[in-house]
Coordinates of C-alpha atoms in Angstrom, one line a residue:
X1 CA -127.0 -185.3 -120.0
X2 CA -126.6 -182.8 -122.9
X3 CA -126.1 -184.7 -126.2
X4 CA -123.7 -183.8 -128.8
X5 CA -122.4 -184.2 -132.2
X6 CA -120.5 -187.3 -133.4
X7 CA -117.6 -184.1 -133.7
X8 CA -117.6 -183.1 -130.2
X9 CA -117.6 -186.5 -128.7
X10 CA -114.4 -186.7 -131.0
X11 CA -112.9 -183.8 -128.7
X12 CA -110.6 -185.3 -126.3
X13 CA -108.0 -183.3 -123.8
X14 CA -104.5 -183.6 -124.4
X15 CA -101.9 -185.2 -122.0
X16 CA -99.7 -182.6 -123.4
X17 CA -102.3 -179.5 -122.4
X18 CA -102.2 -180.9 -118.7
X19 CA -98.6 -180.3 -118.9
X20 CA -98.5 -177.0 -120.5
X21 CA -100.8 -175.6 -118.2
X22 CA -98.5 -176.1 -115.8
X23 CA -96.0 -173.5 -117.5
X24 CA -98.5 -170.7 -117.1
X25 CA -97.1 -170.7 -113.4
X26 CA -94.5 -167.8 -112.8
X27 CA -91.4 -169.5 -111.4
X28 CA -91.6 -171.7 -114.3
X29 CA -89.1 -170.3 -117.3
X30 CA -91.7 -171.6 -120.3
X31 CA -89.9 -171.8 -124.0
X32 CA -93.1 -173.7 -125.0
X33 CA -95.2 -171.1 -126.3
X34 CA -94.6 -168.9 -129.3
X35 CA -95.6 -165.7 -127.8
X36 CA -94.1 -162.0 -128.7
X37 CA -91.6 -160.0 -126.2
X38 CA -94.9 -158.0 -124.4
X39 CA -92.3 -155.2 -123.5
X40 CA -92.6 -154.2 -127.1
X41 CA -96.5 -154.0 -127.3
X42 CA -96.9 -149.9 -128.3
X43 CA -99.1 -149.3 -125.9
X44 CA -98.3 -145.6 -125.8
X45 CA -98.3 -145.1 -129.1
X46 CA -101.7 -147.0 -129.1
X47 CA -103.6 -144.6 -126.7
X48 CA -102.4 -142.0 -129.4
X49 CA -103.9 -144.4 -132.2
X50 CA -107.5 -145.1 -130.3
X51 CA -107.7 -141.1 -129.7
X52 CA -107.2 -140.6 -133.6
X53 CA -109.5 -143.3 -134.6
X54 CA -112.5 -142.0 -132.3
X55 CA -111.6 -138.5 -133.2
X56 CA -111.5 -139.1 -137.2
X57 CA -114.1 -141.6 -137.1
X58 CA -116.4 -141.4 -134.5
X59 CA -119.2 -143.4 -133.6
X60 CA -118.6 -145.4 -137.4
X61 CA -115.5 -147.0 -136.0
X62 CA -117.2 -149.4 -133.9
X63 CA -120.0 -150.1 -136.4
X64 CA -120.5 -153.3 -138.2
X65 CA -118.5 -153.7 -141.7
X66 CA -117.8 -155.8 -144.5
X67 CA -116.6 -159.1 -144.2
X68 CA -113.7 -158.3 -146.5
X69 CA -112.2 -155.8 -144.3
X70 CA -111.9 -152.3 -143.8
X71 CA -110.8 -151.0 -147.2
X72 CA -107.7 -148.6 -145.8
X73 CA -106.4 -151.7 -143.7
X74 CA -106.7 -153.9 -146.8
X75 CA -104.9 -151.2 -148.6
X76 CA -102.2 -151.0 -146.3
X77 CA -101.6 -155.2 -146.8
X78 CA -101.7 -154.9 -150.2
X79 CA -99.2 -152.6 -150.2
X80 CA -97.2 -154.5 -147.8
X81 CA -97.6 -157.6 -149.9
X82 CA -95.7 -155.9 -153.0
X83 CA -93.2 -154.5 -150.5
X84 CA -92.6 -158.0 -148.5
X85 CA -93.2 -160.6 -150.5
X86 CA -93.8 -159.3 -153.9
X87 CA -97.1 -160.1 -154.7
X88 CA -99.2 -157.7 -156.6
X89 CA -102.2 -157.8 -155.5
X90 CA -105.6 -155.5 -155.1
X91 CA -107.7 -155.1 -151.9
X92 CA -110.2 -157.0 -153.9
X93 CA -108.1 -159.9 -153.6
X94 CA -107.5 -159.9 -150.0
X95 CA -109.9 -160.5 -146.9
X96 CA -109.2 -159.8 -143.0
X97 CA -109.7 -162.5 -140.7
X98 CA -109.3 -163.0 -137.1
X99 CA -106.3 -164.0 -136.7
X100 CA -104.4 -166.8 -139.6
X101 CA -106.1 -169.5 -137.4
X102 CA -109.9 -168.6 -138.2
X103 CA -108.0 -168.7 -142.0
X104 CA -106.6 -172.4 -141.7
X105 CA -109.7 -173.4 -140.1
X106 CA -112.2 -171.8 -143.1
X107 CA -109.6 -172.8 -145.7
X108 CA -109.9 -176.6 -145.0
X109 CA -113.9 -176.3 -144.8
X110 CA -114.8 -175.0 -148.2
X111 CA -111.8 -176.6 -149.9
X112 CA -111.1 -180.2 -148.2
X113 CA -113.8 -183.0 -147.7
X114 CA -114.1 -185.2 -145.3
X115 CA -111.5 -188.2 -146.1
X116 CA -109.2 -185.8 -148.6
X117 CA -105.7 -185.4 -148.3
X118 CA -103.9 -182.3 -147.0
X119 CA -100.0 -182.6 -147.6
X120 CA -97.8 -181.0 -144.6
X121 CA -94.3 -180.7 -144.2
X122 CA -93.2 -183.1 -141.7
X123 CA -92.9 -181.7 -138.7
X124 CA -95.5 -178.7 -139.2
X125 CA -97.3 -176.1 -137.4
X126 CA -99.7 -178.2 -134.8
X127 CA -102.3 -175.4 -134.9
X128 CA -102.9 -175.8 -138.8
X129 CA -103.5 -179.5 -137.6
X130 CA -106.2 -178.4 -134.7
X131 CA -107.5 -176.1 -137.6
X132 CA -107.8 -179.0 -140.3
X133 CA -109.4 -181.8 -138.0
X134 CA -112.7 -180.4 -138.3
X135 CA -112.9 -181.1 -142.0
X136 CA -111.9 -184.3 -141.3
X137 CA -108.9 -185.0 -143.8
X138 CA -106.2 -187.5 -144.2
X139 CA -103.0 -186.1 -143.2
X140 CA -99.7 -187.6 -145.7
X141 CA -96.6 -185.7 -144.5
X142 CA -94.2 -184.8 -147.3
X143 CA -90.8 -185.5 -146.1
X144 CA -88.4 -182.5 -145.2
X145 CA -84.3 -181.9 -145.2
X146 CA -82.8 -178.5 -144.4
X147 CA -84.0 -176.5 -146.9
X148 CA -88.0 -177.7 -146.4
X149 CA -89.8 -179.8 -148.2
X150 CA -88.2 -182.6 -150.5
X151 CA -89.1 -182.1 -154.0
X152 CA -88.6 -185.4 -155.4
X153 CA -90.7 -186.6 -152.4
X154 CA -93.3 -184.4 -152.8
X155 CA -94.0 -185.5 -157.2
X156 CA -94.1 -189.1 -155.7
X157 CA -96.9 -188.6 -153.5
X158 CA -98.8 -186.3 -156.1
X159 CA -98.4 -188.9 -158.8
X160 CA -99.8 -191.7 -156.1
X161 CA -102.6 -189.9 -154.8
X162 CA -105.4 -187.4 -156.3
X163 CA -107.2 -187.2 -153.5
X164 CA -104.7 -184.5 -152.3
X165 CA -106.7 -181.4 -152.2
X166 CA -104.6 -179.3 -150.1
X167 CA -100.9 -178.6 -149.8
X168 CA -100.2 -177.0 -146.3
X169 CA -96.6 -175.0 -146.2
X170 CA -94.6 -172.0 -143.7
X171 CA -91.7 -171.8 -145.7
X172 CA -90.0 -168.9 -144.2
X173 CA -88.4 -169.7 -141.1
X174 CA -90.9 -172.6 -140.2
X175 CA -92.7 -173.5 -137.0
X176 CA -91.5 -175.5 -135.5
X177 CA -88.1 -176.2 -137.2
X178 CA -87.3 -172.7 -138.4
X179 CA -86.3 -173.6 -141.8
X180 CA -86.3 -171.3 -144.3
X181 CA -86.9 -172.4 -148.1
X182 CA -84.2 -171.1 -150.5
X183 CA -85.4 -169.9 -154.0
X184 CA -84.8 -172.5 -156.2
X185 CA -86.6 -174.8 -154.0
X186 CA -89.3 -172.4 -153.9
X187 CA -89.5 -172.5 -157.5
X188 CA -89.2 -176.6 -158.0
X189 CA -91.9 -177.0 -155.6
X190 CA -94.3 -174.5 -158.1
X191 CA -93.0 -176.2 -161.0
X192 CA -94.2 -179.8 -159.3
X193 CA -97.6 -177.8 -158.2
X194 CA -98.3 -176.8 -161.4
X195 CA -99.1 -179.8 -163.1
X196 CA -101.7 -180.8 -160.5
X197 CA -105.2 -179.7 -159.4
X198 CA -104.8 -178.8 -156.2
X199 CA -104.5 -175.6 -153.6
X200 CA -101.3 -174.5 -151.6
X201 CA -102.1 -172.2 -148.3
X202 CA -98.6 -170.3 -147.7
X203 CA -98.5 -169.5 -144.2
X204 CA -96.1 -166.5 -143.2
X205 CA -96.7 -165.0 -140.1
X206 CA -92.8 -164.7 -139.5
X207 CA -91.5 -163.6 -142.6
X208 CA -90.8 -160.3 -141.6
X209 CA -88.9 -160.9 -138.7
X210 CA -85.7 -161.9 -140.7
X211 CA -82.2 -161.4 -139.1
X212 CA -79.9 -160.7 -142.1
X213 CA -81.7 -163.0 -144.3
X214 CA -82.1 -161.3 -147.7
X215 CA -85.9 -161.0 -148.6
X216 CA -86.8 -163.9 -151.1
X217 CA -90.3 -164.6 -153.4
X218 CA -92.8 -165.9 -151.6
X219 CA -94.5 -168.4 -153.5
X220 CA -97.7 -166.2 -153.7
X221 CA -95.2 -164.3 -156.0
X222 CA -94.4 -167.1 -158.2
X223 CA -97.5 -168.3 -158.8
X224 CA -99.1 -168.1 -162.7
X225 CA -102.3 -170.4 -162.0
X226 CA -104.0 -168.8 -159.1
X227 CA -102.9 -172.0 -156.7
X228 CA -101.7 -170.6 -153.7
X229 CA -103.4 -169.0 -151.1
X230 CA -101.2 -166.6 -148.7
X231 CA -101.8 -166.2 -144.7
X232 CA -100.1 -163.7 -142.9
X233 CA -100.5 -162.3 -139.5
X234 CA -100.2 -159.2 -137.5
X235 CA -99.6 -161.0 -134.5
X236 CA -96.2 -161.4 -134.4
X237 CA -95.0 -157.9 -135.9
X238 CA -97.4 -155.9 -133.7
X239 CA -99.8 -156.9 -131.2
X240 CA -101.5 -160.8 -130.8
X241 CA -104.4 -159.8 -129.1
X242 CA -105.6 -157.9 -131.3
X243 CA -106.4 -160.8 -133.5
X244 CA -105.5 -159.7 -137.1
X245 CA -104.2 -161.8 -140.2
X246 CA -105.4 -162.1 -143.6
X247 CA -105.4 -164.2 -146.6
X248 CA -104.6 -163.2 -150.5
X249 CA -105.9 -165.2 -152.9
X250 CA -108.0 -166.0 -156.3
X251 CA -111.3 -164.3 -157.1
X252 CA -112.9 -168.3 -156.4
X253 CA -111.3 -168.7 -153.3
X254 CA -112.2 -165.3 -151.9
X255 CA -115.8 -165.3 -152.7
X256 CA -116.3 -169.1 -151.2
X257 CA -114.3 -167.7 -148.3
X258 CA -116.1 -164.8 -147.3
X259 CA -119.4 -166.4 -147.7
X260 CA -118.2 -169.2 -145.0
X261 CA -116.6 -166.3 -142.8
X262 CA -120.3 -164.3 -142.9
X263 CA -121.5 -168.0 -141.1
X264 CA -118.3 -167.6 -138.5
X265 CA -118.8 -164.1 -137.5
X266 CA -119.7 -161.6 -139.8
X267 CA -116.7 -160.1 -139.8
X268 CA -113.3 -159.3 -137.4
X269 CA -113.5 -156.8 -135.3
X270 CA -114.1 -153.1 -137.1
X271 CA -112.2 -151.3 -134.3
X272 CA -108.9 -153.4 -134.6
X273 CA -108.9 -153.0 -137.7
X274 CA -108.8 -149.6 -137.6
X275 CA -105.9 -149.8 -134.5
X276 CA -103.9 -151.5 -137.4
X277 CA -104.7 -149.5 -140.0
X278 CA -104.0 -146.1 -138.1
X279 CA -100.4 -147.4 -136.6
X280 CA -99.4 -148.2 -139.9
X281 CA -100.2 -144.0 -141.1
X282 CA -99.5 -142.3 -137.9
X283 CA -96.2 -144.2 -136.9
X284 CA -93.3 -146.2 -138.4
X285 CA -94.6 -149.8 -138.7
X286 CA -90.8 -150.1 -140.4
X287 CA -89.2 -149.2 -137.2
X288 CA -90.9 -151.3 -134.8
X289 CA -90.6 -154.7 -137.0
X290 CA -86.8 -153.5 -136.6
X291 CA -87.0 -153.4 -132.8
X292 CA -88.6 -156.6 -132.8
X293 CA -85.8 -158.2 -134.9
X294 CA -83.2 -156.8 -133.4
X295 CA -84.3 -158.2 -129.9
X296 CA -85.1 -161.6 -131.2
X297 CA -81.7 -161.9 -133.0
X298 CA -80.3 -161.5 -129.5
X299 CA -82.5 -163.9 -127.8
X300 CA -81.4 -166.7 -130.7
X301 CA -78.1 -166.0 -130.3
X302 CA -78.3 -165.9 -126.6
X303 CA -80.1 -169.3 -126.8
X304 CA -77.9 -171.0 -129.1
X305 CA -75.1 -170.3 -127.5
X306 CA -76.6 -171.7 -124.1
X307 CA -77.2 -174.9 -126.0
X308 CA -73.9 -175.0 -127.1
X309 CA -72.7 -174.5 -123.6
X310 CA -74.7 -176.6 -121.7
X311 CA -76.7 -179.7 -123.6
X312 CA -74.8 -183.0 -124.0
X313 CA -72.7 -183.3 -127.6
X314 CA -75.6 -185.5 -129.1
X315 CA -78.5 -183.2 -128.9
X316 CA -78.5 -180.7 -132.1
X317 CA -80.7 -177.9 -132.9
X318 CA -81.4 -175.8 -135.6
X319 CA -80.2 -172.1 -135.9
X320 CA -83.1 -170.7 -137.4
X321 CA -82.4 -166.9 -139.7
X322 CA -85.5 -165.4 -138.5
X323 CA -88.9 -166.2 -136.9
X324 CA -89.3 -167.3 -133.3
X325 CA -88.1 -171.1 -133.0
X326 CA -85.2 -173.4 -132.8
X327 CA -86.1 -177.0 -133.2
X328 CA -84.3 -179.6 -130.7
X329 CA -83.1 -183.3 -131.6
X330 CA -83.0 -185.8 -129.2
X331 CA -81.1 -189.6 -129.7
X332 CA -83.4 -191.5 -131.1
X333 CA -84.7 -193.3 -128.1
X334 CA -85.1 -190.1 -126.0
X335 CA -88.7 -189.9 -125.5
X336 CA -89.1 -185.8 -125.0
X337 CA -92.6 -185.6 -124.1
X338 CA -91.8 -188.8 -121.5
X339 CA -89.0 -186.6 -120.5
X340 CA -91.0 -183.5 -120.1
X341 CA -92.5 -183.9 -116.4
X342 CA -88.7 -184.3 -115.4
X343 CA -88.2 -180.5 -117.2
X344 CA -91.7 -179.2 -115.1
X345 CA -90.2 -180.1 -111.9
X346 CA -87.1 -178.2 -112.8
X347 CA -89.2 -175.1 -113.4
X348 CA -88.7 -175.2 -117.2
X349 CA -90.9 -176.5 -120.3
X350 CA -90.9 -176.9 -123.8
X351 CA -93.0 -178.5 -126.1
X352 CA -92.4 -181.9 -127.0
X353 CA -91.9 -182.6 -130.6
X354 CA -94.0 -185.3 -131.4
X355 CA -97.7 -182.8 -131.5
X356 CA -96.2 -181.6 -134.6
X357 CA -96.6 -184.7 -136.7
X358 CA -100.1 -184.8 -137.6
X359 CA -99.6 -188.8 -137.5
X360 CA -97.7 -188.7 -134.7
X361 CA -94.1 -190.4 -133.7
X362 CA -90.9 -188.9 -133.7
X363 CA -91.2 -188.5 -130.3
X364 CA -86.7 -187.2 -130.1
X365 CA -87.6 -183.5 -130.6
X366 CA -88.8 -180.6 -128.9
X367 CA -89.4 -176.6 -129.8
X368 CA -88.2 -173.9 -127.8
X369 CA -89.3 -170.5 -128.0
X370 CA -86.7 -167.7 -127.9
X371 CA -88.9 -164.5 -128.0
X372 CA -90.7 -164.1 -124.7
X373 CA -88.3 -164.9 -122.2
X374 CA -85.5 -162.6 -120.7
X375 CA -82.1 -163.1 -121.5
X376 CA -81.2 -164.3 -117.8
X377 CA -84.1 -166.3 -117.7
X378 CA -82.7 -167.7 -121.4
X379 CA -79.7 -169.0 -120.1
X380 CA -80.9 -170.3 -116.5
X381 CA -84.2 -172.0 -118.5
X382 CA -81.1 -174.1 -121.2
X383 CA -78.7 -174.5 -118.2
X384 CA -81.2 -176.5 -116.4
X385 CA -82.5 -178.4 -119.8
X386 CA -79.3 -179.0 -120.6
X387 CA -78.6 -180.4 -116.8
X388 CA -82.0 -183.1 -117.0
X389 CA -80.9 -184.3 -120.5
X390 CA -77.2 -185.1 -119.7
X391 CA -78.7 -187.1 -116.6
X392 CA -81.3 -188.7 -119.2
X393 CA -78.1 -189.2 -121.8
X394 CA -76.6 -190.6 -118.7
X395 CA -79.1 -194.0 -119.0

């Protein structure tokens, strides 16, 4: 019997995995992961990109390099930063990872010890959770409304506790509610930060897929004290599994963070990199975020609507201005995840609300996922939600 640590033993299987494994099944219209459209993967443009990189670089493109990143990639994000979010950054200040959860997941260990608080916006992204238990933290959730986190809220807590280490925040167009913060909340929440030693990781994976949505500061951009950290992702604007995000942040931070990631792996891989960084020069990067976004809008739209349509009166849902998620709530003494195995049988899933709490409850929501599925399979997937819940609504 092979012996393990005190964490491992802690490792348990989730009820909720059991179920979503059962959504990898074809017949079954799944809204419960938050994957990309694959139809707009460039994969010809790709075998144009690979050709380019093994003619240009040779046998050097699949060599080891730095942790950091490969400089023209890092370039690129810099750039992209001033463009996006309007930070002004230097490659120096920014380091590749694989994939923004290999970021949460160093973040928490060299900043975060073991019974330390990380804030999160309740609900919040249940990956940054997975990625934070390792450290084991205390989680407080900092309550939200519909413009994110509550100021007042948050300089209550801060004031109470300092043991907060971490403040943990997506505030444009947020999984799993897709909230977006406006700008002078963005700006009261750095003027609470301010005044208090501690570190905020600004995840935006989404914040380029906007639909109409005027381009606002991130808080990266707003930030005089070196604070925040920023994680973004080339997952959702160009290919997943390629496993590509990066972080931006103080001189401190990046030199205790590459010296972890040297212990993870080295460094991500040299060759995606390079698939990334050549996309960006030979084609327009511009163009296909537009594709992207114009598709998605479509799929919201198309989803909304279908709510509308067919859910009972008392279940509302969020109409998210960009990203990939609408957030669902139930009456409060729907159960979703209870209601979920009804939804399997059906042939449709989404994810039940209460996995994004990282103290659990609030178990009257769930997420849906407008990006992967088809716009028939859109509507048939709400028409038959909509159909268990009215006989649920029924009870």
């Amino acid at each position: 019997m092979t012996k393990f640590s005190n964490f491992a033993n802690s490792l348990q299987s989730s009820d909720i995995a059991a179920l979503l494994a059962l959504t990898e099944k074809p017949e079954i219209i799944s809204f419960a992961g938050g994957l990309p459209a694959p139809e707009l993967f460039p994969i010809e443009e790709m075998k144009q990109v690979d050709a380019a990189i093994y003619a240009e670089e040779g046998r050097q493109a699949v060599q080891y390099g730095t942790t950091e990143g490969y400089v023209p990639l890092r370039e690129e994000i810099a750039r992209r930063m001033k463009d996006k979010f309007f930070v002004d950054c230097q490659p120096e200040h920014i380091v590749v990872t694989t994939g923004s959860q290999q970021a949460l997941f160093i973040l928490a260990q060299i900043l975060v010890d073991k019974g330390q608080s990380i804030l999160m916006e309740s609900p919040s992204y249940m990956g940054a959770i997975m990625a934070f238990d390792p450290a084991g933290p205390r989680y407080t959730e900092v309550p939200t409304d519909d413009k994110g986190i509550i100021p007042e809220a948050l300089e209550k807590i801060l004031a109470a506790d300092d043991a907060v280490r971490l403040i943990y925040v997506i505030p444009e167009f947020q999984n799993p509610t897709g909230v977006t913060w406006p700008l002078e909340r963005r700006k009261a929440f750095m003027d609470i930060v301010s005044k208090y030693d501690v570190v905020v990781l600004e995840d935006n994976p989404y914040g380029e897929i906007r639909y109409g949505l005027e381009k606002m500061p991130s808080l990266k951009s707003l930030d005089t004290q070196g604070k925040v950290v920023f994680l973004g992702s080339f997952s959702k604007i160009f290919m997943p599994g390629l496993r590509l995000g990066w972080i931006v942040a103080a001189p401190d931070i990046v030199d205790k963070f590459v010296k972890f990631k040297q212990a993870v792996d080295l460094g991500t891989s040299t060759f995606g990199q390079r698939q990334a960084a050549y996309f960006c020069k030979l084609f327009d990067m511009e163009a296909h975020i537009a594709r992207i976004t114009a598709l998605y809008a479509k799929r919201r739209d198309l989803m909304c609507d279908a709510m509308k349509t067919y859910f009972p009166a008392d279940v509302t849902f969020t109409y998210p201005q960009g990203g990939l998620f609408t957030w669902v709530t139930l009456p409060d003494d729907v159960d979703a995840k209870k209601l979920m195995p009804k939804c399997i049988a059906q042939n449709v899933a989404y994810v039940p609300g209460d996995i994004f709490y990282p103290n659990g409850g609030h178990g009257n929501h769930f997420r849906l996922n407008y990006s992967n599925m088809p716009e028939d399979r859109i509507v048939e997937g709400i028409k038959r939600l909509g159909a268990v819940l009215a006989e649920e609504l029924k009870k």
